[in-house]
mmCIF file of C-alpha atoms in Angstrom:
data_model
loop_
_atom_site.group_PDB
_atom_site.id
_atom_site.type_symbol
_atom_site.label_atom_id
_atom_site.label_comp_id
_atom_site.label_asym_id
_atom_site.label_seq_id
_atom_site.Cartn_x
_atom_site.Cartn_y
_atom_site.Cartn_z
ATOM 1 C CA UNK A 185 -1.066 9.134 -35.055
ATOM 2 C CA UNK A 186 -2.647 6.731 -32.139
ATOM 3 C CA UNK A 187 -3.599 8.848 -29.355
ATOM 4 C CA UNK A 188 -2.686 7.643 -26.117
ATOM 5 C CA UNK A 189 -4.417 5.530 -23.641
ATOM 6 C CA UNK A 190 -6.138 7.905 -21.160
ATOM 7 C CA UNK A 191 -4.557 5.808 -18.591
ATOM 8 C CA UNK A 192 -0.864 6.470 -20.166
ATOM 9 C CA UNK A 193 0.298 8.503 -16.918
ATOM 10 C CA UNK A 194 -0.716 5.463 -14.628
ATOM 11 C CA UNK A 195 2.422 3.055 -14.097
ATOM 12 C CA UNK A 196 1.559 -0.609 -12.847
ATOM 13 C CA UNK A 197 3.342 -2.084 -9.673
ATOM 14 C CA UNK A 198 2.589 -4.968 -7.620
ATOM 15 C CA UNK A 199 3.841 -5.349 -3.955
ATOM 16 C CA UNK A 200 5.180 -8.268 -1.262
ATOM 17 C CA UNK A 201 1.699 -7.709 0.035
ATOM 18 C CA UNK A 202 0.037 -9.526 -3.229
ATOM 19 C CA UNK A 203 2.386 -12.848 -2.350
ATOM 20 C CA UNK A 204 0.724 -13.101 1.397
ATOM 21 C CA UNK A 205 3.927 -10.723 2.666
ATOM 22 C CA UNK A 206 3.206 -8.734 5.712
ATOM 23 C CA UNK A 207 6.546 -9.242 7.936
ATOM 24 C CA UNK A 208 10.069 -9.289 7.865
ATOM 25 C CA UNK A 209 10.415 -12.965 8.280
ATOM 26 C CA UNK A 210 7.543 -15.239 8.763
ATOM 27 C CA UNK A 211 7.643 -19.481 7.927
ATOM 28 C CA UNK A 212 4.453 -18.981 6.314
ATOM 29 C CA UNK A 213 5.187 -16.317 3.814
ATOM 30 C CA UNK A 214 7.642 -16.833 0.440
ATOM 31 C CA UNK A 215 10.977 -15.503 0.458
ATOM 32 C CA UNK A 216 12.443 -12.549 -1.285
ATOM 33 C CA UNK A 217 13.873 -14.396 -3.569
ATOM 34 C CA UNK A 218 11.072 -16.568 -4.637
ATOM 35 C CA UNK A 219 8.889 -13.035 -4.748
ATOM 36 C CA UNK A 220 11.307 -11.200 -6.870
ATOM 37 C CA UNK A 221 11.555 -14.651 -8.928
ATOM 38 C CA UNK A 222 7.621 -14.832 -9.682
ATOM 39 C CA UNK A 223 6.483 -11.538 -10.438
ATOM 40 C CA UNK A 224 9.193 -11.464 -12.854
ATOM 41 C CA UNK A 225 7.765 -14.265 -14.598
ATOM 42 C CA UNK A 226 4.321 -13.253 -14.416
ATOM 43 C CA UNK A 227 5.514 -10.284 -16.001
ATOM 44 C CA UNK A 228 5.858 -7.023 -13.815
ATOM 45 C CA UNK A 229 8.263 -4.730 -13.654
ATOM 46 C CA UNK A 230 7.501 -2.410 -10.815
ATOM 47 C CA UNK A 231 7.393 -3.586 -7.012
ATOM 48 C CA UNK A 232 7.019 -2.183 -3.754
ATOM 49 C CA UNK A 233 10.361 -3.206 -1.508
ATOM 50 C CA UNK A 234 7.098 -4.727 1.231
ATOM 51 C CA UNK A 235 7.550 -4.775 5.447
ATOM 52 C CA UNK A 236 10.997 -3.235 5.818
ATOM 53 C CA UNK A 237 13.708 -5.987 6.229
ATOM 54 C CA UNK A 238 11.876 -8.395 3.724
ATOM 55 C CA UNK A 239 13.739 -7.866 0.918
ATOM 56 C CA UNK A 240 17.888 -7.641 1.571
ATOM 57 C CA UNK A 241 19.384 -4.087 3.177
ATOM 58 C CA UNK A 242 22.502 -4.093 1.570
ATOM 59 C CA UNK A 243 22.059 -1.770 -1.207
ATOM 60 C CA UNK A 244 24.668 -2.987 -3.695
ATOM 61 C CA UNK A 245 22.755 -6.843 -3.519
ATOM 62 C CA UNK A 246 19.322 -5.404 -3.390
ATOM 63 C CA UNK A 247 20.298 -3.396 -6.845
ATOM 64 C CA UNK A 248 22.014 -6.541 -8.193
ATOM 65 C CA UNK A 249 19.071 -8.749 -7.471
ATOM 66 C CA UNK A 250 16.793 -6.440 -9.201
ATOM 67 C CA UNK A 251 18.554 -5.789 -12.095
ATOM 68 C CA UNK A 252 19.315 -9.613 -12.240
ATOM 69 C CA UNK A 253 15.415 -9.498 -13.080
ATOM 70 C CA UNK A 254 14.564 -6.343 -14.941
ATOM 71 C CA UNK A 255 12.681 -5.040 -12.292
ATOM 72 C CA UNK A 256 12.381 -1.365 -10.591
ATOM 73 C CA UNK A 257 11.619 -0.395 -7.111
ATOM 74 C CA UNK A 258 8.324 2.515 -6.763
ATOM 75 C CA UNK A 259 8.291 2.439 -2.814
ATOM 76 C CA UNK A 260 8.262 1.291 0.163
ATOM 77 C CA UNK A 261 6.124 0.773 3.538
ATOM 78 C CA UNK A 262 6.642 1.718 7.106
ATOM 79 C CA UNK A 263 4.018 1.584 10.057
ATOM 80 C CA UNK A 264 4.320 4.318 12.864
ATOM 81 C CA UNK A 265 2.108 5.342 15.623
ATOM 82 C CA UNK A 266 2.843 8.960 15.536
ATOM 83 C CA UNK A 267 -1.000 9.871 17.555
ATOM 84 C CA UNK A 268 1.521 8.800 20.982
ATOM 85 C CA UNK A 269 3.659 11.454 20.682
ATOM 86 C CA UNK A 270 7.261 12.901 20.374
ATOM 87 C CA UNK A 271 8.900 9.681 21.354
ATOM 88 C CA UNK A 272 6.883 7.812 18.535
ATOM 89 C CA UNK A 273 7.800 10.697 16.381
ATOM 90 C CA UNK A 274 11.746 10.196 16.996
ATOM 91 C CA UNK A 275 11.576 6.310 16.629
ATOM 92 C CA UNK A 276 9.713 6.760 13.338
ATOM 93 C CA UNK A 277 12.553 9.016 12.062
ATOM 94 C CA UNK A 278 14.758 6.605 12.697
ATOM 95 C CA UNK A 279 12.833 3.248 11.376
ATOM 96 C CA UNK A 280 11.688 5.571 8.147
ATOM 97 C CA UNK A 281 15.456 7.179 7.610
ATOM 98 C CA UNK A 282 16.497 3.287 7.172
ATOM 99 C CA UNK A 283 13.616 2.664 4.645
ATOM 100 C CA UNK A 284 14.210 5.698 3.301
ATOM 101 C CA UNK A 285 18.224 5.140 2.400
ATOM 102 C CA UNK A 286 16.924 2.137 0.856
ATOM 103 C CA UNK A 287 14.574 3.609 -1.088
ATOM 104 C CA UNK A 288 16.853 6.303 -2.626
ATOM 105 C CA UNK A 289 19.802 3.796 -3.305
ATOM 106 C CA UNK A 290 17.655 2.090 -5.730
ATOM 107 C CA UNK A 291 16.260 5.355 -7.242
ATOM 108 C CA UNK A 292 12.583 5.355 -5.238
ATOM 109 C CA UNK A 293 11.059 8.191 -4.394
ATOM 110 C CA UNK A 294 7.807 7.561 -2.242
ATOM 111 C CA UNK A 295 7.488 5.981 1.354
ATOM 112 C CA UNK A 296 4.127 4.719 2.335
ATOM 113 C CA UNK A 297 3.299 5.800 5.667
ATOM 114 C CA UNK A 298 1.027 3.520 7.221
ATOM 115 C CA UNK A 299 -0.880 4.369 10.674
ATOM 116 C CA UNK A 300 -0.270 2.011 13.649
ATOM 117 C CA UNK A 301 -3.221 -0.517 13.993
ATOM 118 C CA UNK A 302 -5.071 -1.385 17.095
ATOM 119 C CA UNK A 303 -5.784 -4.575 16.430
ATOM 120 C CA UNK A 304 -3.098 -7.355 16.514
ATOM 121 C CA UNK A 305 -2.084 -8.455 12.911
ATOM 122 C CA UNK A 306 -1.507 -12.380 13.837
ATOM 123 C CA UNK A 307 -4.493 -12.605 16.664
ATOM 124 C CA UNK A 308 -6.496 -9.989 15.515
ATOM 125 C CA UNK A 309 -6.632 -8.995 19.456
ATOM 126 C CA UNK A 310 -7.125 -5.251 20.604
ATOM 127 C CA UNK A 311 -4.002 -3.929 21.523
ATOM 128 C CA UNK A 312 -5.118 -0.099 22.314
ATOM 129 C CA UNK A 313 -8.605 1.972 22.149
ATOM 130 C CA UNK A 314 -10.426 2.352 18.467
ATOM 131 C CA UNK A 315 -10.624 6.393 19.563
ATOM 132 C CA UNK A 316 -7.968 9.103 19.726
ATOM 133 C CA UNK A 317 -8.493 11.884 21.820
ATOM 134 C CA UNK A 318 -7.957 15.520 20.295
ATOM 135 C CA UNK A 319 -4.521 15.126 21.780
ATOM 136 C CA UNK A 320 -3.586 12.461 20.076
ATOM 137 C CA UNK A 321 -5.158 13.744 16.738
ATOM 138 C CA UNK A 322 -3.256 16.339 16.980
ATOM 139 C CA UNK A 323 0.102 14.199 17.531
ATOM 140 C CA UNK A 324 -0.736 12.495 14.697
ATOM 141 C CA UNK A 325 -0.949 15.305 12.001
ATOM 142 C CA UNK A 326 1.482 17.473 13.033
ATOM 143 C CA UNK A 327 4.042 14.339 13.484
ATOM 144 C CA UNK A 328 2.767 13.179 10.203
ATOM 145 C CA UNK A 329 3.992 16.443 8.613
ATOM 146 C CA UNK A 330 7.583 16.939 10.247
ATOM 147 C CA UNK A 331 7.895 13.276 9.123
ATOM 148 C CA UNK A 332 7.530 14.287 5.834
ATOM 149 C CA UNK A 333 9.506 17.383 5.927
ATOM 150 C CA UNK A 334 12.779 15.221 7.532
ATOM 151 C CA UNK A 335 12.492 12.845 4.578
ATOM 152 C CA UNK A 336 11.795 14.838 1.537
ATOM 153 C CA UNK A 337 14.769 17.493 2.835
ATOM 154 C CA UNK A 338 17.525 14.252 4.319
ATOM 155 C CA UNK A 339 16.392 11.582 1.753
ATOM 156 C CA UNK A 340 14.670 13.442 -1.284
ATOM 157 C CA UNK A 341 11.823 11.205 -0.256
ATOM 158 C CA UNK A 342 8.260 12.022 -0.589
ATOM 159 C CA UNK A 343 6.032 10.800 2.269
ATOM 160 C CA UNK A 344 2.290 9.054 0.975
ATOM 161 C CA UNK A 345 -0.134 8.445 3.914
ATOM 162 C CA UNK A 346 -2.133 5.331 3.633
ATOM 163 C CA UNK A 347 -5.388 5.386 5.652
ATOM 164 C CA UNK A 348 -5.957 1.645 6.766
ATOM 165 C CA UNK A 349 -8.850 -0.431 8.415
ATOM 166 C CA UNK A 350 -8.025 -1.015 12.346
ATOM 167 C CA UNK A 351 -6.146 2.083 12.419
ATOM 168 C CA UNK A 352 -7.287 6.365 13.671
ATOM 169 C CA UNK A 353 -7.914 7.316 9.800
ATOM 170 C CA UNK A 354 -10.236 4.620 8.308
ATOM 171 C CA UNK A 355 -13.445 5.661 6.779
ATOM 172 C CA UNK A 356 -14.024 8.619 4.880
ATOM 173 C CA UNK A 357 -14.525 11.407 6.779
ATOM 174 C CA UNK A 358 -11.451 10.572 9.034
ATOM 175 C CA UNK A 359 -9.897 10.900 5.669
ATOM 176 C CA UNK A 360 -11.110 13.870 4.835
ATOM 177 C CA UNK A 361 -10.437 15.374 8.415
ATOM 178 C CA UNK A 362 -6.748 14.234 8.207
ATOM 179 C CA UNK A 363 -6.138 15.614 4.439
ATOM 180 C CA UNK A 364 -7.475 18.977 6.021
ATOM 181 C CA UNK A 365 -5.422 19.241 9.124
ATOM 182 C CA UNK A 366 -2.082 17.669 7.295
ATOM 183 C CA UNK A 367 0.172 20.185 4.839
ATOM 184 C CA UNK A 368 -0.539 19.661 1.211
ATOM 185 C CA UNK A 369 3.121 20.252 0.167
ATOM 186 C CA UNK A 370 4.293 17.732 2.460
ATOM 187 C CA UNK A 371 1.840 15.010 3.343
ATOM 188 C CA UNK A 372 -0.295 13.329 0.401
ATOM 189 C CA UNK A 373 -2.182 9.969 -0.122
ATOM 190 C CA UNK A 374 -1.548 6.483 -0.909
ATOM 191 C CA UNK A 375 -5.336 5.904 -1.471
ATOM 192 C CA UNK A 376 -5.667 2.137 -0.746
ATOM 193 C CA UNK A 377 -8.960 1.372 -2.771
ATOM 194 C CA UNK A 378 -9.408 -1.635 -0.901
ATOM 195 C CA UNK A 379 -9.824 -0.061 2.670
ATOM 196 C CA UNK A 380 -11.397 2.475 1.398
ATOM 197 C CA UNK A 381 -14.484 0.249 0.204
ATOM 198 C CA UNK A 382 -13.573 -2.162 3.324
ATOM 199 C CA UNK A 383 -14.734 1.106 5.101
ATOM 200 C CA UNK A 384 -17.659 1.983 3.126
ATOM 201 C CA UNK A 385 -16.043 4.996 1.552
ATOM 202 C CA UNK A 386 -16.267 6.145 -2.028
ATOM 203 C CA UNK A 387 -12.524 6.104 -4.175
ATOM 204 C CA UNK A 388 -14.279 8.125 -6.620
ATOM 205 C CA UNK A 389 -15.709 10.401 -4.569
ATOM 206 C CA UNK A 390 -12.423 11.122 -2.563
ATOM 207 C CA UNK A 391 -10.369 11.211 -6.048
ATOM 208 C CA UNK A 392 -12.981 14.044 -7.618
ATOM 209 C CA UNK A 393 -13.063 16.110 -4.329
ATOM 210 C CA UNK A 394 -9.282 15.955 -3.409
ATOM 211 C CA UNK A 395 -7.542 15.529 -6.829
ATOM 212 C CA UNK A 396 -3.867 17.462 -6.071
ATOM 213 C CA UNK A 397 -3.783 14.749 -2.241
ATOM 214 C CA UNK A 398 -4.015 11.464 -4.862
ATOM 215 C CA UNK A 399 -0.205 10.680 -5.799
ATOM 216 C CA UNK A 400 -0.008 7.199 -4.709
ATOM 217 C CA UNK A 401 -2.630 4.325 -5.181
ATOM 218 C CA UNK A 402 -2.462 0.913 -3.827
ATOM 219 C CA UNK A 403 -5.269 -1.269 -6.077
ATOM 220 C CA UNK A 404 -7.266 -3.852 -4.112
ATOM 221 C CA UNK A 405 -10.673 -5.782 -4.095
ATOM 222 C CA UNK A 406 -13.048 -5.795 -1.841
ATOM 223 C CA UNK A 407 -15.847 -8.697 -1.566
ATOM 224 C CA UNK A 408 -19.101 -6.727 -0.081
ATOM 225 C CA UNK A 409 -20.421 -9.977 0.772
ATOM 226 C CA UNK A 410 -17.693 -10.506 3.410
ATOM 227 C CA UNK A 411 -17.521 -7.163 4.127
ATOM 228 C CA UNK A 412 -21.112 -6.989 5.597
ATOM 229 C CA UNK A 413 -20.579 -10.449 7.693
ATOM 230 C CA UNK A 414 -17.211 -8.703 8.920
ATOM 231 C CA UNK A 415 -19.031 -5.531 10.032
ATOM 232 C CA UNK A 416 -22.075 -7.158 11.439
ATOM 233 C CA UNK A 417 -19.669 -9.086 13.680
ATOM 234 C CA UNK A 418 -17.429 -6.701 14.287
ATOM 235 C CA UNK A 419 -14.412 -8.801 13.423
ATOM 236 C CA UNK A 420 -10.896 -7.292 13.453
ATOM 237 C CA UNK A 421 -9.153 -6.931 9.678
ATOM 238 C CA UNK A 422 -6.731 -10.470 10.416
ATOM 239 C CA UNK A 423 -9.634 -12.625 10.463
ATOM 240 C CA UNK A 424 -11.756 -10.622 7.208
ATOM 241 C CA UNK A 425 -8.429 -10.874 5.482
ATOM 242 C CA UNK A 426 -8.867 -15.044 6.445
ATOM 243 C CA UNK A 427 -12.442 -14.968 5.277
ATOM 244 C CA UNK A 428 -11.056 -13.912 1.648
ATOM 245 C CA UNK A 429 -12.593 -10.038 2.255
ATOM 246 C CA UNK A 430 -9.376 -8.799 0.058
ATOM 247 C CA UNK A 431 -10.708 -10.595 -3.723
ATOM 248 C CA UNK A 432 -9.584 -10.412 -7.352
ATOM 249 C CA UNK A 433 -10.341 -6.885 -9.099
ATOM 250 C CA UNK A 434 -13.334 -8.287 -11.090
ATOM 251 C CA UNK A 435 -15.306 -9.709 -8.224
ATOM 252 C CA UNK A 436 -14.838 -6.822 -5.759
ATOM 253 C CA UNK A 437 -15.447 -3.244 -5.109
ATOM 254 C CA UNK A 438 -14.769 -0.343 -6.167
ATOM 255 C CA UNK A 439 -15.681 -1.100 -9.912
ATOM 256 C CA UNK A 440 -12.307 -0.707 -10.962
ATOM 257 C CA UNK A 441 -12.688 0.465 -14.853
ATOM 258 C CA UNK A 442 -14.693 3.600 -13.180
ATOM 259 C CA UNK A 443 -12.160 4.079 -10.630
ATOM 260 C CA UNK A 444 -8.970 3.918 -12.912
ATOM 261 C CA UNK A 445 -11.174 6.319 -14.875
ATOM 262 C CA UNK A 446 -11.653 9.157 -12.429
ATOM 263 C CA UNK A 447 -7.681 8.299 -11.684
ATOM 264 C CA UNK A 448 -6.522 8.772 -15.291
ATOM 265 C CA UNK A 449 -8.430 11.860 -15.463
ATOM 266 C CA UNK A 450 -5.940 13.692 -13.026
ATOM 267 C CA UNK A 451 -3.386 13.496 -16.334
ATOM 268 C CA UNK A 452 -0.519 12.987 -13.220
ATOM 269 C CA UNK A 453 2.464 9.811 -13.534
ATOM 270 C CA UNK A 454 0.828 7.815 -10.657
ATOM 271 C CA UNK A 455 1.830 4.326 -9.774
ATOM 272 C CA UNK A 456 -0.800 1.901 -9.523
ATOM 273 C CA UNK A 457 0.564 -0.652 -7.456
ATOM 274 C CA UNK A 458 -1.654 -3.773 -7.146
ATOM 275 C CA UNK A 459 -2.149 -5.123 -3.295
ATOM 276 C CA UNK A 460 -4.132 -8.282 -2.475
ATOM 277 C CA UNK A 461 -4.079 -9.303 0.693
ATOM 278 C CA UNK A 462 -3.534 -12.908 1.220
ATOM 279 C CA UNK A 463 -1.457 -13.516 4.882
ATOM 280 C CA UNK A 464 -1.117 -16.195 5.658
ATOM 281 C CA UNK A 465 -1.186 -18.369 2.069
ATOM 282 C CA UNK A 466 0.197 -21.506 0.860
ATOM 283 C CA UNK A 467 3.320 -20.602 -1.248
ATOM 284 C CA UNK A 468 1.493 -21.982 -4.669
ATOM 285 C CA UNK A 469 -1.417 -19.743 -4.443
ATOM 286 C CA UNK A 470 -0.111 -16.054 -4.910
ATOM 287 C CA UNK A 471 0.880 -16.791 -8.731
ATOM 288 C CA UNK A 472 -1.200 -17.656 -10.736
ATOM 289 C CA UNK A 473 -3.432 -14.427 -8.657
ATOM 290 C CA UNK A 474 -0.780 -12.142 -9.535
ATOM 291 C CA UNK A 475 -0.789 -13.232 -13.405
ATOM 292 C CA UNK A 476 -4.798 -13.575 -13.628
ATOM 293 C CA UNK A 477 -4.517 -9.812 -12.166
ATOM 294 C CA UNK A 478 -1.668 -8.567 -14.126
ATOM 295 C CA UNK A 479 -3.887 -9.206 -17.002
ATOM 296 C CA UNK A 480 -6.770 -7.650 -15.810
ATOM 297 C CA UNK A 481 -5.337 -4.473 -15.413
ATOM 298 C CA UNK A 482 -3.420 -4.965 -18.428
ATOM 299 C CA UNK A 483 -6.950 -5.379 -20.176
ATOM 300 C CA UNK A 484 -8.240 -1.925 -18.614
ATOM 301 C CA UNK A 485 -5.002 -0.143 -19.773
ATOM 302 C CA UNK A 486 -2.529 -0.198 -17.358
ATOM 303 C CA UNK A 487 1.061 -0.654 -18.025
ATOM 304 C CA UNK A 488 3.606 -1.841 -18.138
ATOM 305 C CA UNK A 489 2.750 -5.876 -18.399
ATOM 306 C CA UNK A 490 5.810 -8.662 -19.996
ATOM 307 C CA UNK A 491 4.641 -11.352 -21.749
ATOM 308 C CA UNK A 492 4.329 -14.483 -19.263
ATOM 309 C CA UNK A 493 7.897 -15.890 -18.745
ATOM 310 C CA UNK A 494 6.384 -19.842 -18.230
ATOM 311 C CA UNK A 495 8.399 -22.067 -16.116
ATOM 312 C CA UNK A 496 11.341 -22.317 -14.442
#
């Protein structure tokens, strides 16, 4: 009898994200339709939903248009400032509750909580300070948990925090700092390995030291090259993403056979859902990425990947 990959337990995805998605509705980004369209042919079959009100909110069409393509929602995203306070706290409910109906109508179980950035995604402009004061830290963790308690006990929805460059929890011991203050039954990672290394933090490192926090991974590139330019100039994370700083798995960092590695050695059903980030993009460039890295992972062991549907 074949033993199994040691990577069995990890389940592929790809996301809106890896098709230059980051809003709602933007002229220069694809349409739902022409997303859900193309990663079917490239061959996935698990997606994130992407920026809530990108793919359609009635629940009865979004479940016909996936089955219509064999394909099965993991998650979905949401961004909140929670480190401002109550009122943040009480919109968030009610932006996440949406998500989250959404989510569990199509049998999804994890939201991807994504701190608020302080730099302007289209201009890349500061919009509030780079530092929280122990105030606002503490908004931030305790809102993060009573997030996660509403939607686990309304929705049956498990919360994933996602630390993220421009944002209050970036580099690694931020990380670290929010994974102690935050409660492990309720709040646990997405670990994005692409803003990880973006920040000069170690993936391996964080997935040896805080194995039971990892439930949620979001796999992306990062070129160091870029990178250093980036932090030497202290650019914001719009115009890295425009200097290509997000790359294809096999020219980027972390080395991803190591990482997926370390990952498989938890022996947990994690899905591995592939980000690039590409906003903004010409609409003929995100497909032939998505099957070149499709097969990449497919090559390290990661599952599940169709065979290439060709053309139209």
């Amino acid at each position: 009898m074949t033993a199994p990959s040691p990577l069995h337990r990890l389940t592929l995805a790809t996301a809106p994200d890896s098709w230059g998605v980051w809003f709602a509705d933007d002229p220069r980004q694809v349409t739902w339709d022409v997303y859900l369209d193309e990663i079917a042919r490239v061959g996935y079959a698990y997606t994130e939903l992407g920026p809530p009100g990108f793919m359609p909110q009635d629940h009865a069409q979004l479940r016909d248009e996936l089955a219509a393509r064999d394909l099965t929602v993991c998650g979905g995203t949401v961004f909140a400032g929670l480190h401002k306070g109550a009122e943040a706290l009480e919109q968030a409910k009610v932006e996440f509750a949406k998500e989250a109906r959404l989510l569990a109508a199509v049998g999804a179980e994890y939201l991807v909580h994504l701190p608020e950035q302080y730099t302007d995604q289209h201009t890349g402009e500061s919009t509030q300070g780079a530092e929280i004061d122990p105030e606002q830290w503490k908004n931030l963790v305790t809102g993060t948990d009573e997030l996660a308690r509403y939607l686990l006990e309304s929705f049956g929805v498990k919360l994933v925090f996602h630390p993220h460059a421009d944002t209050h929890v970036d580099t690694q011991p931020r990380i670290e700092r929010f994974l102690a203050d935050t409660d492990p039954d309720l709040v646990n990672l997405c670990l994005d390995t692409g803003h990880v290394s973006y920040c000069e933090g170690d993936n391996v490192d964080i997935v040896r030291r805080f194995p039971e926090r990892i439930t949620y991974v979001h796999l992306k590139s990062v070129d160091a090259e870029v990178r250093a330019r980036v932090l030497a100039e202290g650019l914001p994370m719009s115009d890295a993403v425009q200097m290509g700083v997000m790359c294809e798995p096999w020219d980027g960092e972390p080395h991803m056979p190591t990482f997926l590695g370390a990952l498989g050695e938890l022996d947990r059903d994690i899905y591995t859902v592939i980000e690039q980030d590409l906003y903004p993009v010409e609409p003929d460039v995100p497909l032939p990425i998505g099957a070149r890295t499709a097969g990449y992972y497919a090559g390290c062991g990661l599952g599940p990947v169709r065979r290439w549907r060709g053309s139209r």
